[in-house]
Structure formats: C-alpha cells, structure tokens
mmCIF file of C-alpha atoms and ligand atoms in Angstrom:
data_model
loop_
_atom_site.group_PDB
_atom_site.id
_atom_site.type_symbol
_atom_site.label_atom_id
_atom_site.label_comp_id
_atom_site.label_asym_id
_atom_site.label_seq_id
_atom_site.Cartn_x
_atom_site.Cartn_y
_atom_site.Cartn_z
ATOM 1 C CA UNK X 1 32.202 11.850 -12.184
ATOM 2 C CA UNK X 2 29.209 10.981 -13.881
ATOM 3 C CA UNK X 3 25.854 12.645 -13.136
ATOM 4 C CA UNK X 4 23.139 10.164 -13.430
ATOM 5 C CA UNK X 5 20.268 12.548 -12.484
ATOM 6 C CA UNK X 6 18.327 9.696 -11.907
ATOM 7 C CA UNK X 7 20.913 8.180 -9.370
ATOM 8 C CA UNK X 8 21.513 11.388 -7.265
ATOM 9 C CA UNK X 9 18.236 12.548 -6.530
ATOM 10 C CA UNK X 10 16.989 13.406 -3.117
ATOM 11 C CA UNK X 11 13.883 10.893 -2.267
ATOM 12 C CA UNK X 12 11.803 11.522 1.179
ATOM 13 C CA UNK X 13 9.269 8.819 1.697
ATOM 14 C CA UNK X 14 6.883 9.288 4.414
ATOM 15 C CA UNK X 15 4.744 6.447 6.154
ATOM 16 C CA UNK X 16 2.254 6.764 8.712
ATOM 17 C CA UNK X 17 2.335 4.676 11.330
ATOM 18 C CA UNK X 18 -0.372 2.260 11.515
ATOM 19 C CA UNK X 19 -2.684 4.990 10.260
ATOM 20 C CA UNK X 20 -6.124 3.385 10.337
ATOM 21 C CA UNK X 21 -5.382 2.390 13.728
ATOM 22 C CA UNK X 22 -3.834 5.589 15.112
ATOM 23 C CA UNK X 23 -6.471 7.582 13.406
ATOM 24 C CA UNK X 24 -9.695 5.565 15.342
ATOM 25 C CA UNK X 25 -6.968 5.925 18.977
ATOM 26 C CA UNK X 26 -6.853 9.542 17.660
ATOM 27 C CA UNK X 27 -10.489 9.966 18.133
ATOM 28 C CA UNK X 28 -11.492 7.865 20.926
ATOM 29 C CA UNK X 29 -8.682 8.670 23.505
ATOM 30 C CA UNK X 30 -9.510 5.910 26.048
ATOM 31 C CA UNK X 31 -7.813 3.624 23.560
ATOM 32 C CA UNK X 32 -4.226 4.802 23.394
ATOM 33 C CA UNK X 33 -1.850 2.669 24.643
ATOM 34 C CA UNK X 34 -4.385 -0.259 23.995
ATOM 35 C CA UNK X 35 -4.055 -2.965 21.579
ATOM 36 C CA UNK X 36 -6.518 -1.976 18.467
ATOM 37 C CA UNK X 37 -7.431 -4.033 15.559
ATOM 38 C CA UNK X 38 -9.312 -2.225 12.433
ATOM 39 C CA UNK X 39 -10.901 -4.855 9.833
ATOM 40 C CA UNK X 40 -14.278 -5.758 8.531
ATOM 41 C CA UNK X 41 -17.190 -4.426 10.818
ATOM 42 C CA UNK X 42 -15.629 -4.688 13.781
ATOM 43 C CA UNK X 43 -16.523 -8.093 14.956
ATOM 44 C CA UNK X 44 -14.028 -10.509 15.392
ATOM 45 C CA UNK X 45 -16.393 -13.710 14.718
ATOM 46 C CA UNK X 46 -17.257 -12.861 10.990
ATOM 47 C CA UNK X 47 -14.706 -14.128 8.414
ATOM 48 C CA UNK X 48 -12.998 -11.302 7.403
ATOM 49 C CA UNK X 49 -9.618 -9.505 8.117
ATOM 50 C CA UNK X 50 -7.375 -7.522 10.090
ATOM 51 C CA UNK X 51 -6.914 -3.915 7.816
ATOM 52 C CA UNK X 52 -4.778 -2.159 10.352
ATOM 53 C CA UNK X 53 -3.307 -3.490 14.258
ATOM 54 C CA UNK X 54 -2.034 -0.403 16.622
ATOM 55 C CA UNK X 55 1.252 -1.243 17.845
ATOM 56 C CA UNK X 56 0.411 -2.489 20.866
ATOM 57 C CA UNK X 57 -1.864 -5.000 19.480
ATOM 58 C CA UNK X 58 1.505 -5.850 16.856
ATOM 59 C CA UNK X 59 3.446 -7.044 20.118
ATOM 60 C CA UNK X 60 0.950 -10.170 19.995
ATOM 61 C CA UNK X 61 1.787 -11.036 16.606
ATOM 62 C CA UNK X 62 -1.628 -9.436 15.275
ATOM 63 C CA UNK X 63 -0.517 -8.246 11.174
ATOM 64 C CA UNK X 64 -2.464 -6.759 8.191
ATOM 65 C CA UNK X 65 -4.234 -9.063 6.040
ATOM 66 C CA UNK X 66 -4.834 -11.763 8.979
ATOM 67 C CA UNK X 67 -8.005 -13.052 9.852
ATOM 68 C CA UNK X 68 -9.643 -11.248 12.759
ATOM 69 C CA UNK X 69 -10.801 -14.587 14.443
ATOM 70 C CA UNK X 70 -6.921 -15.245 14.374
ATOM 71 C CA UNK X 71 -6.213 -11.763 15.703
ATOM 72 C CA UNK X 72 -9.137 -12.508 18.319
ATOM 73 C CA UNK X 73 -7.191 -15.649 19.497
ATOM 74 C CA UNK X 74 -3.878 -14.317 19.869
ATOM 75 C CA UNK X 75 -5.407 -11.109 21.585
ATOM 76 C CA UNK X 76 -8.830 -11.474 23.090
ATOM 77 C CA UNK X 77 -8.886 -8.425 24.889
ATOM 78 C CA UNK X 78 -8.117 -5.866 21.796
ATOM 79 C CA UNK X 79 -10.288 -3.660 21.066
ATOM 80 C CA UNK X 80 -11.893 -4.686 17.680
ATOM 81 C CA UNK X 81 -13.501 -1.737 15.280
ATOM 82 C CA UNK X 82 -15.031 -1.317 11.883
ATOM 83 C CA UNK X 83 -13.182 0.363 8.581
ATOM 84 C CA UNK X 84 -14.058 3.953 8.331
ATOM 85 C CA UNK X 85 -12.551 5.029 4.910
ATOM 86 C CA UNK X 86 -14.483 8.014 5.628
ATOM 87 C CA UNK X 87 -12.496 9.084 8.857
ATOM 88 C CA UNK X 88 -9.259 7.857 7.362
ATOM 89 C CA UNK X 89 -9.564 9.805 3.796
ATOM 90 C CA UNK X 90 -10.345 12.804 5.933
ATOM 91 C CA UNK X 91 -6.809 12.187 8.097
ATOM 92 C CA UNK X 92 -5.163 11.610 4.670
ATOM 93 C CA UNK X 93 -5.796 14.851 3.566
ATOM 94 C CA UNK X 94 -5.044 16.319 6.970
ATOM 95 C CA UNK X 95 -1.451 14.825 6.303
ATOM 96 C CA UNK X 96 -1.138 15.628 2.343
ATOM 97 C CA UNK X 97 -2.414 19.412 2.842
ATOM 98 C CA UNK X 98 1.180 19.289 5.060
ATOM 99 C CA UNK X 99 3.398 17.587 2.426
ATOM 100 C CA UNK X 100 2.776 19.876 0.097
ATOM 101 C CA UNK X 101 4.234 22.583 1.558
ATOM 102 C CA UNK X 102 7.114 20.972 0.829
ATOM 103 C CA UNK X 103 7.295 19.847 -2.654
ATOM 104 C CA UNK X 104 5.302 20.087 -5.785
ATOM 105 C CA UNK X 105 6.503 16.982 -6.615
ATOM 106 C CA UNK X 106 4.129 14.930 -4.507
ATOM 107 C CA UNK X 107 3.215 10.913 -4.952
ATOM 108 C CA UNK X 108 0.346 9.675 -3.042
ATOM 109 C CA UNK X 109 0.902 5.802 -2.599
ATOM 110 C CA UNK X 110 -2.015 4.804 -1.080
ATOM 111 C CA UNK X 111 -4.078 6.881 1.775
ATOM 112 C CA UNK X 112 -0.932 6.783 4.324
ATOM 113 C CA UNK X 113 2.211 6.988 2.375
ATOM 114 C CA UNK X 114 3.637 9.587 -0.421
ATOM 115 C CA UNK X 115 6.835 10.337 -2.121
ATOM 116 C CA UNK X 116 8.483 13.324 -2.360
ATOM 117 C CA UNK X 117 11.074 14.399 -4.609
ATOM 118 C CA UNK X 118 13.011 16.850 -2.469
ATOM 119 C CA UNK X 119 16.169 17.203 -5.180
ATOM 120 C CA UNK X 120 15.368 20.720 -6.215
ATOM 121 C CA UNK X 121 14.406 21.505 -3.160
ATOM 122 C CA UNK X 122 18.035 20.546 -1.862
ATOM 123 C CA UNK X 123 20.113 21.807 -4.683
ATOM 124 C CA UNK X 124 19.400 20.622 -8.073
ATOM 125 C CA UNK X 125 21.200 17.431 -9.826
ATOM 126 C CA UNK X 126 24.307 19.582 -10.347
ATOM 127 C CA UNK X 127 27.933 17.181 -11.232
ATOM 128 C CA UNK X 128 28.714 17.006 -7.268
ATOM 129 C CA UNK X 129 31.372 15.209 -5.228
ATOM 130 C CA UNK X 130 30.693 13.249 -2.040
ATOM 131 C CA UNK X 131 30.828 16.493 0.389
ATOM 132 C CA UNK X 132 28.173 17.952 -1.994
ATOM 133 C CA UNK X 133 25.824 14.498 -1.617
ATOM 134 C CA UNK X 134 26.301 14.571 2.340
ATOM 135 C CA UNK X 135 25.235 18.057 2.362
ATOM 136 C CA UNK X 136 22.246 17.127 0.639
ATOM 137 C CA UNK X 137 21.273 14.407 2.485
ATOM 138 C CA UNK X 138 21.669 16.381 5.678
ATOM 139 C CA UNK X 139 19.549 18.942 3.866
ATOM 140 C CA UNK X 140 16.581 16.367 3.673
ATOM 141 C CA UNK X 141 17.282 15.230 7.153
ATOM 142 C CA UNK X 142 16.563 18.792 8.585
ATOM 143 C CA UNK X 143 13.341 18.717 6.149
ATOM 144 C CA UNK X 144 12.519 15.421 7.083
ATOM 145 C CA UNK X 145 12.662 16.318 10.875
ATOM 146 C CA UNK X 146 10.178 19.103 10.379
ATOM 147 C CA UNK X 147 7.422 17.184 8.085
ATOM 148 C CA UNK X 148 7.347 14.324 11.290
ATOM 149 C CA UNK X 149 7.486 17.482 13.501
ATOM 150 C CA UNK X 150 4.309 19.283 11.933
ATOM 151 C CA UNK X 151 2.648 15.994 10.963
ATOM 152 C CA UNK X 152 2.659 15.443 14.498
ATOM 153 C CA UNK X 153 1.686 18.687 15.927
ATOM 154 C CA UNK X 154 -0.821 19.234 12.923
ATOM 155 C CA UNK X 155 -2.628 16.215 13.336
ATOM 156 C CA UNK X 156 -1.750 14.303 16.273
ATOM 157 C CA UNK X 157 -0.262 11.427 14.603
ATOM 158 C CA UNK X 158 3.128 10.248 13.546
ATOM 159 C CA UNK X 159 4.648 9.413 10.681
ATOM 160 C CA UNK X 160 7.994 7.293 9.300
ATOM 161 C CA UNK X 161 10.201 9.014 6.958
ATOM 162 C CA UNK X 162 12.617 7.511 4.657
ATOM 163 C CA UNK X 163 15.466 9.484 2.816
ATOM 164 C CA UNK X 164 17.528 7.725 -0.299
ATOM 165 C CA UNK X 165 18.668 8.610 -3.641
ATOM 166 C CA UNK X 166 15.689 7.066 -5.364
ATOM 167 C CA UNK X 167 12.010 5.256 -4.659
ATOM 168 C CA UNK X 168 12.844 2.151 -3.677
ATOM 169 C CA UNK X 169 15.705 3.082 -1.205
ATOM 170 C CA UNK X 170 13.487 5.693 0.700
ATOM 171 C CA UNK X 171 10.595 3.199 0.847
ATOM 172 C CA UNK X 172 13.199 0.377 2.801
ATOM 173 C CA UNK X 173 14.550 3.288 4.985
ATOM 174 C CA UNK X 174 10.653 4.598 6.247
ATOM 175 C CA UNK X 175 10.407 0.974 7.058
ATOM 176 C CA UNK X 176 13.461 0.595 9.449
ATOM 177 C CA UNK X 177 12.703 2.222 11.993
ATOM 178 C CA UNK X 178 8.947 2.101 12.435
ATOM 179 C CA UNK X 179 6.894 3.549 14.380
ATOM 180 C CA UNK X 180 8.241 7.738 14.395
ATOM 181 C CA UNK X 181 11.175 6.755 12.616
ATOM 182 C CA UNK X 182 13.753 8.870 10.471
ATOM 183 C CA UNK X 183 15.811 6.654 8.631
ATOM 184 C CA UNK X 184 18.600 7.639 5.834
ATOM 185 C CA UNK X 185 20.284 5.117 3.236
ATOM 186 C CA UNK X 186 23.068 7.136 1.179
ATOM 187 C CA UNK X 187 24.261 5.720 -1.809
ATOM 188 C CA UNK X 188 27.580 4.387 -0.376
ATOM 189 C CA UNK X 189 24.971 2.490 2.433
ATOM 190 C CA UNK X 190 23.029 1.214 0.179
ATOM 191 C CA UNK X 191 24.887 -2.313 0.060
ATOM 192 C CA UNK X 192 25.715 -2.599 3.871
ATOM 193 C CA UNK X 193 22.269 -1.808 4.599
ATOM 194 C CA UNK X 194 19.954 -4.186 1.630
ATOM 195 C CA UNK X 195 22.188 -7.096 1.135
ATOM 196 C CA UNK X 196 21.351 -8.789 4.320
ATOM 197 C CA UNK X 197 17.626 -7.868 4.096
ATOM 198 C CA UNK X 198 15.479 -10.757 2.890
ATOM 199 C CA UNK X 199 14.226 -10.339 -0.938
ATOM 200 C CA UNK X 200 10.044 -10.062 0.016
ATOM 201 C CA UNK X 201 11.585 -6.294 0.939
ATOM 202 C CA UNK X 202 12.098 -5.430 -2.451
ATOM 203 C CA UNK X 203 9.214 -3.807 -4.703
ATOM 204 C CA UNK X 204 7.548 -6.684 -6.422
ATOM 205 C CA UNK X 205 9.041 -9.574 -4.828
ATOM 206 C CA UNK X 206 5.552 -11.376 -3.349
ATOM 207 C CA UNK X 207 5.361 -14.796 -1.488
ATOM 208 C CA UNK X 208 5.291 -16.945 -4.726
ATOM 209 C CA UNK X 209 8.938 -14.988 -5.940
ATOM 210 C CA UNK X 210 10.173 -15.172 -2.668
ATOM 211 C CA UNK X 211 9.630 -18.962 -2.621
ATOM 212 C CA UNK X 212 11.030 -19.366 -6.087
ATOM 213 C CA UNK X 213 14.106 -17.392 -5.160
ATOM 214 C CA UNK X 214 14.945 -19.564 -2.241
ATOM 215 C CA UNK X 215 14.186 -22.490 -4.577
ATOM 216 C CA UNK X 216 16.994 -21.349 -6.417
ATOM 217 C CA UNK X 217 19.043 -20.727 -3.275
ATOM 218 C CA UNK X 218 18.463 -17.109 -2.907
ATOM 219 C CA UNK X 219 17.383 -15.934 0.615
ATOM 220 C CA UNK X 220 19.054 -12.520 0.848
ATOM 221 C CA UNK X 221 19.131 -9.162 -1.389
ATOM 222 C CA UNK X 222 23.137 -9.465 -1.684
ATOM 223 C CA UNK X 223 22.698 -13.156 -2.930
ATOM 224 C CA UNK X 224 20.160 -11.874 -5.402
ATOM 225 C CA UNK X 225 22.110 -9.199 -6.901
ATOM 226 C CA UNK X 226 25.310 -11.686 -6.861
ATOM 227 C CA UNK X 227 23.043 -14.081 -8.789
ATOM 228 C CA UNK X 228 23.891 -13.305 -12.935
ATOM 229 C CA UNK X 229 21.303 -10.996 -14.239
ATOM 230 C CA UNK X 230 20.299 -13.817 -17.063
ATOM 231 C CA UNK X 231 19.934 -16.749 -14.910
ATOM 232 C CA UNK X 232 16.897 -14.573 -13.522
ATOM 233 C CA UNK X 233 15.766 -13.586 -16.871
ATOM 234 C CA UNK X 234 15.815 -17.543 -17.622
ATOM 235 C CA UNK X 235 13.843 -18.319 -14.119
ATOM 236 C CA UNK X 236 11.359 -15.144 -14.152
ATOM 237 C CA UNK X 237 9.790 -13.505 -17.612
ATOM 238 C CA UNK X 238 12.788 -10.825 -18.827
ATOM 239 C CA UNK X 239 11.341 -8.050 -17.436
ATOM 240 C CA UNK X 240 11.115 -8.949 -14.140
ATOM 241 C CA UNK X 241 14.734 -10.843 -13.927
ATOM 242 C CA UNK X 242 15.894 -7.870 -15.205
ATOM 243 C CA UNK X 243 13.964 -5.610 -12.775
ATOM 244 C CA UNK X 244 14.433 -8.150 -9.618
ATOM 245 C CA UNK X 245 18.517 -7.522 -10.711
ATOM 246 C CA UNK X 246 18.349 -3.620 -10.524
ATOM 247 C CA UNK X 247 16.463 -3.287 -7.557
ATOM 248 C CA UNK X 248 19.155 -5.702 -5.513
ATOM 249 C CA UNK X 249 21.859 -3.404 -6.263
ATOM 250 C CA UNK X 250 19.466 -0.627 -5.609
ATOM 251 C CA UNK X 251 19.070 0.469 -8.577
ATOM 252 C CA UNK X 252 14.942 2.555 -9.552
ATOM 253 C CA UNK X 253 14.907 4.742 -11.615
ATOM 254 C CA UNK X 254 11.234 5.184 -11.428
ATOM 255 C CA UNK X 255 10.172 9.169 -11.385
ATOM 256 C CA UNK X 256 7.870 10.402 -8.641
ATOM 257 C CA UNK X 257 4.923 10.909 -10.595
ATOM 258 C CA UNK X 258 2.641 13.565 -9.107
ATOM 259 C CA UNK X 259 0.056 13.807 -12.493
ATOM 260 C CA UNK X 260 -0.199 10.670 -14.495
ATOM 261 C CA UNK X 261 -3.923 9.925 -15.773
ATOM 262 C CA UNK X 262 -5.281 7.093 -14.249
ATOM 263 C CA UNK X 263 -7.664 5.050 -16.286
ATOM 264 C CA UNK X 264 -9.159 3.098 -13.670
ATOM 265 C CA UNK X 265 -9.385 2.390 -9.718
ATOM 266 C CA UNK X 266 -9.861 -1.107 -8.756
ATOM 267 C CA UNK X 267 -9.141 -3.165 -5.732
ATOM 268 C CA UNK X 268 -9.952 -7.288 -5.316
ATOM 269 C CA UNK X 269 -9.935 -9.728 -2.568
ATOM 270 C CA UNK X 270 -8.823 -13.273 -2.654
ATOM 271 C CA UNK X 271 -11.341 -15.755 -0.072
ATOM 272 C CA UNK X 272 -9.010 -17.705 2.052
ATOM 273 C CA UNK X 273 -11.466 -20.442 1.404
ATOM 274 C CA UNK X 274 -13.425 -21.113 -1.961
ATOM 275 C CA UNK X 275 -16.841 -20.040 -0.877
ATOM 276 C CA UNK X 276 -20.457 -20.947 -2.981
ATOM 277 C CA UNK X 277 -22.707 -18.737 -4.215
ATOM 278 C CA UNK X 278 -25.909 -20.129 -2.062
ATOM 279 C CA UNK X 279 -27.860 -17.928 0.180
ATOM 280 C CA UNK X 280 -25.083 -17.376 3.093
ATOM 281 C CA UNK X 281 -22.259 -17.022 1.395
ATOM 282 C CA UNK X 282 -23.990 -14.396 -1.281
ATOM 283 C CA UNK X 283 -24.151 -12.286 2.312
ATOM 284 C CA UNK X 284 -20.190 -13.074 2.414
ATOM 285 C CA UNK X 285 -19.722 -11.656 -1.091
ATOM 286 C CA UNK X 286 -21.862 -8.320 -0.488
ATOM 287 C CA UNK X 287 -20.120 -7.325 2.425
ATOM 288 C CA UNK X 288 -17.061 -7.569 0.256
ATOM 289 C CA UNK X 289 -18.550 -5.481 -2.348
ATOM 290 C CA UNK X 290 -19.449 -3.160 0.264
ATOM 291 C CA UNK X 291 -15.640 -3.069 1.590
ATOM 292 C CA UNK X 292 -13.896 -2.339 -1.811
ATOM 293 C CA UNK X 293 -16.691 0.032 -2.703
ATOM 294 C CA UNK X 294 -15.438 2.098 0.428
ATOM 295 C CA UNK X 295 -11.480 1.524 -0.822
ATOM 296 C CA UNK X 296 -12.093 2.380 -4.276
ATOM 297 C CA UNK X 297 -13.981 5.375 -3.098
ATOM 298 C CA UNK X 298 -11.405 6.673 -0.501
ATOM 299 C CA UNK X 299 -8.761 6.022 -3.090
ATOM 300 C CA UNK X 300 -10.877 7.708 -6.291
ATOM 301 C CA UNK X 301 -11.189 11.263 -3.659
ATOM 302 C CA UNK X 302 -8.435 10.875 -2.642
ATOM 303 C CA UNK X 303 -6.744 11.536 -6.185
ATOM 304 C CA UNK X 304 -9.800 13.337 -6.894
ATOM 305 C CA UNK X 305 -11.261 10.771 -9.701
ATOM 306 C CA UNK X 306 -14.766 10.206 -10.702
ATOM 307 C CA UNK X 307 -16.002 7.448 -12.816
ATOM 308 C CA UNK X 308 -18.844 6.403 -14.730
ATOM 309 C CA UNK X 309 -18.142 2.499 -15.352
ATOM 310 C CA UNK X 310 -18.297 -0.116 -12.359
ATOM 311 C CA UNK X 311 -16.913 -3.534 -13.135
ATOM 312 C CA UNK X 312 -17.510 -6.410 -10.638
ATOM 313 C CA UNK X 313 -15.149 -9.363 -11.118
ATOM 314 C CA UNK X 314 -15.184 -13.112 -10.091
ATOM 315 C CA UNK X 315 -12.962 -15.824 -10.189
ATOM 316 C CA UNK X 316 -14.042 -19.026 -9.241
ATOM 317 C CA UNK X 317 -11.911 -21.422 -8.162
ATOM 318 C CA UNK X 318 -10.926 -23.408 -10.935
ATOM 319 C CA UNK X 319 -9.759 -19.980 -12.594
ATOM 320 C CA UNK X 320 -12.560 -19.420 -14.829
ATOM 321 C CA UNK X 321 -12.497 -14.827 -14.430
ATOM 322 C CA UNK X 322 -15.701 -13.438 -15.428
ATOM 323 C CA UNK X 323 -16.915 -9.768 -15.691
ATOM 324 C CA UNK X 324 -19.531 -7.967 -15.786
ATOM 325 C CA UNK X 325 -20.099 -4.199 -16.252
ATOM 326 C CA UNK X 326 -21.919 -1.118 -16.150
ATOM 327 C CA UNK X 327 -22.198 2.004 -16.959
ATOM 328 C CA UNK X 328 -24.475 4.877 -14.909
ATOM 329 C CA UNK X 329 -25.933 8.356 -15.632
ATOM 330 C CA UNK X 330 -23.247 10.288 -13.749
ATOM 331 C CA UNK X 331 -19.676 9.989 -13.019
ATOM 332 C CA UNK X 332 -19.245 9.343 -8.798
ATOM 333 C CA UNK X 333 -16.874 9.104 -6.051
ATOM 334 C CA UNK X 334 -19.104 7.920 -3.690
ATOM 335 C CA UNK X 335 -19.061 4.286 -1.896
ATOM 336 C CA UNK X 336 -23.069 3.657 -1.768
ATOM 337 C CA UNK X 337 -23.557 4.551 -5.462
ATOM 338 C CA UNK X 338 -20.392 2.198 -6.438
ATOM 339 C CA UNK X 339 -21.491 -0.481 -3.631
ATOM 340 C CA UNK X 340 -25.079 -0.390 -5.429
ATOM 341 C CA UNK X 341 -23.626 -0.777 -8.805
ATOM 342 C CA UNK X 342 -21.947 -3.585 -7.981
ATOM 343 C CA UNK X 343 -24.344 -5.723 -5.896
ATOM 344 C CA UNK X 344 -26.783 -4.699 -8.586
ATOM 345 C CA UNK X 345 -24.412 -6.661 -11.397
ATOM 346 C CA UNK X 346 -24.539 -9.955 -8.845
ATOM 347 C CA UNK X 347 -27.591 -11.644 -10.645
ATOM 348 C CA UNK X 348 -25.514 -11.626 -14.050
ATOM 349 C CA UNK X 349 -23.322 -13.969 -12.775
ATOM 350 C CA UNK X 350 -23.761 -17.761 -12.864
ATOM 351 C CA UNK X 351 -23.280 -18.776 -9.097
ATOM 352 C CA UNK X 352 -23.256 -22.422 -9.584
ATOM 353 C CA UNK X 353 -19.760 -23.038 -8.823
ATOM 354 C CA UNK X 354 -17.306 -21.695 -6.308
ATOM 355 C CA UNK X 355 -15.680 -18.556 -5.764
ATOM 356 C CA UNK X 356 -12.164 -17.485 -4.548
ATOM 357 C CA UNK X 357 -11.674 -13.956 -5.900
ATOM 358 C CA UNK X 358 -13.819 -11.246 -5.945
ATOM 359 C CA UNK X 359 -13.252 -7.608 -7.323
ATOM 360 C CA UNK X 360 -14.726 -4.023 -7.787
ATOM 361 C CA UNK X 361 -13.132 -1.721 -10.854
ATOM 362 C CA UNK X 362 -14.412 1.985 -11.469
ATOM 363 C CA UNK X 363 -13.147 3.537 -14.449
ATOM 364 C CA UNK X 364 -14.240 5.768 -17.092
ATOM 365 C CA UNK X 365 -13.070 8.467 -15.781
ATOM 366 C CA UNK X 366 -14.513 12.692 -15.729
HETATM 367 MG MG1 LIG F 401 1.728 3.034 6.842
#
C-alpha cells in the first residue's frame, strides 16, 4: 500500500453549537430553551442582521446572515440581543484553553471552530492496513468523546465534532449531526456519505458556483466529481476546476496550520440594498464600522495580533472600490481605537454616489 501521509491523517474538527447564541443563554438562564436571535444591537427594526439564532429560534426558519426584521416576522416572540464580541472572545478562549490539551497542532477557524490534527496523537502516519486505520479512527472517537465531554462540563456549552482523514472531511462530518454531534467519515465512507450532498457543502463552492454548477447540470458532489476534471477547468479559472475536482472525491490536502504569519485581519459587509451617503444612511455606515471594528478585534486577540494600519474600504455600487488608510502611533487590538480609525477616514471619501460594500482591514502587524 501506499502511504500518502497526507491522505491518512487523523483530522478532529470541533464546532460549537450556535456559540454566540448559547454563550448570551449561558449567561442569562431564563432564556434556555427560548428562541434567541444575536445580530446588530439587538433591535429587530434597524436594518441589520441575524449573527447567530439558538436552536430553538432555527425551528422557525430564523439563519445567519438574515435580516433581523425577517427573523422578527417569522418569530416575533424571540428574544432579540446585541453582538458582544467581548463575551464571546472570552468563551472562545474558555473552549481553546481545552483543545489544547489535546494537540499542539491547533487551527483556530474563526472564534467557534478549530482543527486539530490528532495523527500523532493516534499513532503516527506509519504504512498501515485497514485494521490499523479503524483503530485509529476509534482512537479519535474516544478523544473526540472526551473534548465534547469537558467542553461541556468546562464551560457549559456544547460542541460538534467531526473526525476524517483530512480538513475538509472533518469539517462535513461536525456538520451532520448538529447540535452535540460526533460524527466520523472514514476514508472508505467518504463516497457514500458526500456524493449525495449538494455542492454549496464543499469549501469554496458559494451561491454564484453553486448556480453555475447546476447551470451545467451539476446538483450533487458525486455528479461533480463524475464531471471531467477539464471541463471545470474550462468553466471555472484552473485553479479552482481543479480544486472544485479534488474536493468532490474528497480529496485536501491542506495542513492544519497552527503558526502561519498573518499579514492582515479584515472583515466587509455587502448592503442588501445600495444605500447613499446623505445624513441617515452615514448613521447606517458607522454602525457598520462599529460592528467589524468589534470582529476584527475579537478575531486580532483572539490570534493574539496587533496592528498599526486601519484600512476602511467602499464599493459603491457600480463597482468603483476605493480605499483609504491610516496609520496610528501604536499597534492595537482594541475595537474603539480601530472603530475611531475608521469613522475618522469617512470624510476622505467622496459620498456622492451609492454604496453596497463596506469594509474594515487592520494590518501592519507587531
Ligand atoms: Mg459553530
């Protein structure tokens, strides 16, 4: 047999379950068991979105990234509260102070989800047979069990875990069996279980892909990966044919990174409607400023970056992308210095026509 050491490692990937959400019914006890919508300030009326729904406020159809006057309508009696990055970066670290006990080999994606490479930890990429895999599967399973176990007793929240041989696979199994799941995809599953999945669960396959897949008359993974590898290099740029191809046969060889540098933090949101840049709609834009300020600066602690350089961008809606930046005294971490920075770079921008993205970048790094 061949050892592919990238193709017989032993990938845990562990989701929280609706973690803003579960972390605000954490605190305020009175609303377990109640549907709970985190996004924007809290109030439903203002024009901004749904960042995290408890389960119980899921079973009315209430998702991320909706607009809270939608979530409002299909559930008027949730109860509706602000983003606290604070509160939720502090929960984060509750959770990654537990994972690594576990492995050294530790990547955060995002403040409620990690990867762990667990393949030392479970034997080593030795040649092995198909006993030897099975073993080490069940090896992860018992370690698996015990990270929801102390999760849960350490913090009072649970978590979905996901085992596979690589990144992608243990990212589809966390999401099987949501919420306090424990889901394992071997390699010999790894067909039975993707090919009837719809493409959008892949990594990089967005609505616009999605769409042009089923254009071309692909609605599941197993059509996707039947499809010839260069008729998707033709339709998408080479790259991405080539990596859309992989990933439907389950193929990532992607490493779980645990050190790279980052060079920058940055997070944008696209309006659902163009707005102007008169007098209300300016308020529109600072709250906005004010909400990635708090993401970037939950994100930058939470991989413990500082930077020096804030960027605001806007696009407006016929495309046109224009930047401005600058640079202060001393490198930061914190949301009010990075909010200021960024309202404060407003008046260099020309407001006359209107906007549909706008985003926050901190870089220049310690
Ligand atoms: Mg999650």
């Amino acid at each position: 047999m061949n050892p592919d050491p990238q193709n017989k490692r032993v990938i845990i990937h562990v989701d929280m379950d609706a973690f803003f959400a579960a972390v605000e019914q954490r605190r305020r006890p009175e609303l377990k068991g109640r549907p709970v919508v985190v996004g924007g300030d809290g109030d439903p009326f203002k024009r901004r979105v749904v960042s995290a729904a408890s389960y119980e406020a899921r079973t009315y159809g209430i998702r991320s990234a909706m607009p809270l006057r939608e979530a409002y309508r299909r559930c008027p009696g949730a109860v509706f509260l602000p983003v606290d990055f604070e509160a939720y970066t502090r929960a984060s670290e509750e959770v990654f102070n537990i994972l690594k006990g576990y492995s050294q080999l530790i990547e955060p994606a995002g403040l409620d989800e990690a990867f762990l490479d667990m393949t030392a930890a479970c034997g080593g990429v030795e040649e092995f047979g198909t006993s030897e895999v099975r073993e080490r599967f069940e090896q992860a399973s018992v370690i698996a069990k015990d990270i929801k176990k102390r999760i849960r007793e350490g913090t009072g929240l649970t978590a979905s875990v996901g085992i596979g041989p690589n990144k992608l696979i243990a990212k589809i199994a966390s999401d099987m069996n949501k919420p306090d799941g424990l889901t394992i995809i071997r390699e010999e599953d790894i067909q039975r279980v993707l090919f009837p999945l719809p493409p959008s669960r892949l990594w990089g396959v967005g609505k616009k892909t999605a769409e042009r897949l089923k254009s071309m008359g692909i609605e599941t993974i197993g059509q996707l990966a039947g499809a010839p590898a260069e008729t998707l290099m033709d339709a998408f740029r080479k790259g991405i044919g080539q990596g859309l191809h992989e990933h439907a046969l389950g193929i990532d060889e992607s490493p779980v990174i645990t050190t790279w540098e980052r060079r920058s933090m940055s997070r944008e949101v696209t309006y659902q409607w163009d707005i102007r840049g008169d007098t209300r709609d300016m308020k529109v834009i600072r709250e906005t400023l004010s909400l990635l300020a708090g993401e970037i600066a939950g994100a930058l602690r939470q991989e413990g970056y500082r930077g020096r350089t804030i960027t605001v961008k806007i696009r407006y809606h016929d495309f046109q992308t224009v930047t401005h930046a600058k640079t202060i005294p001393h490198y930061t971490d914190s949301r009010d210095v990075i909010e200021e920075g960024a309202v404060g770079l407003l008046s260099a921008f020309q407001w006359t026509k209107k906007v549909r993205l706008v985003g926050i970048r901190v870089s220049n790094f310690e």
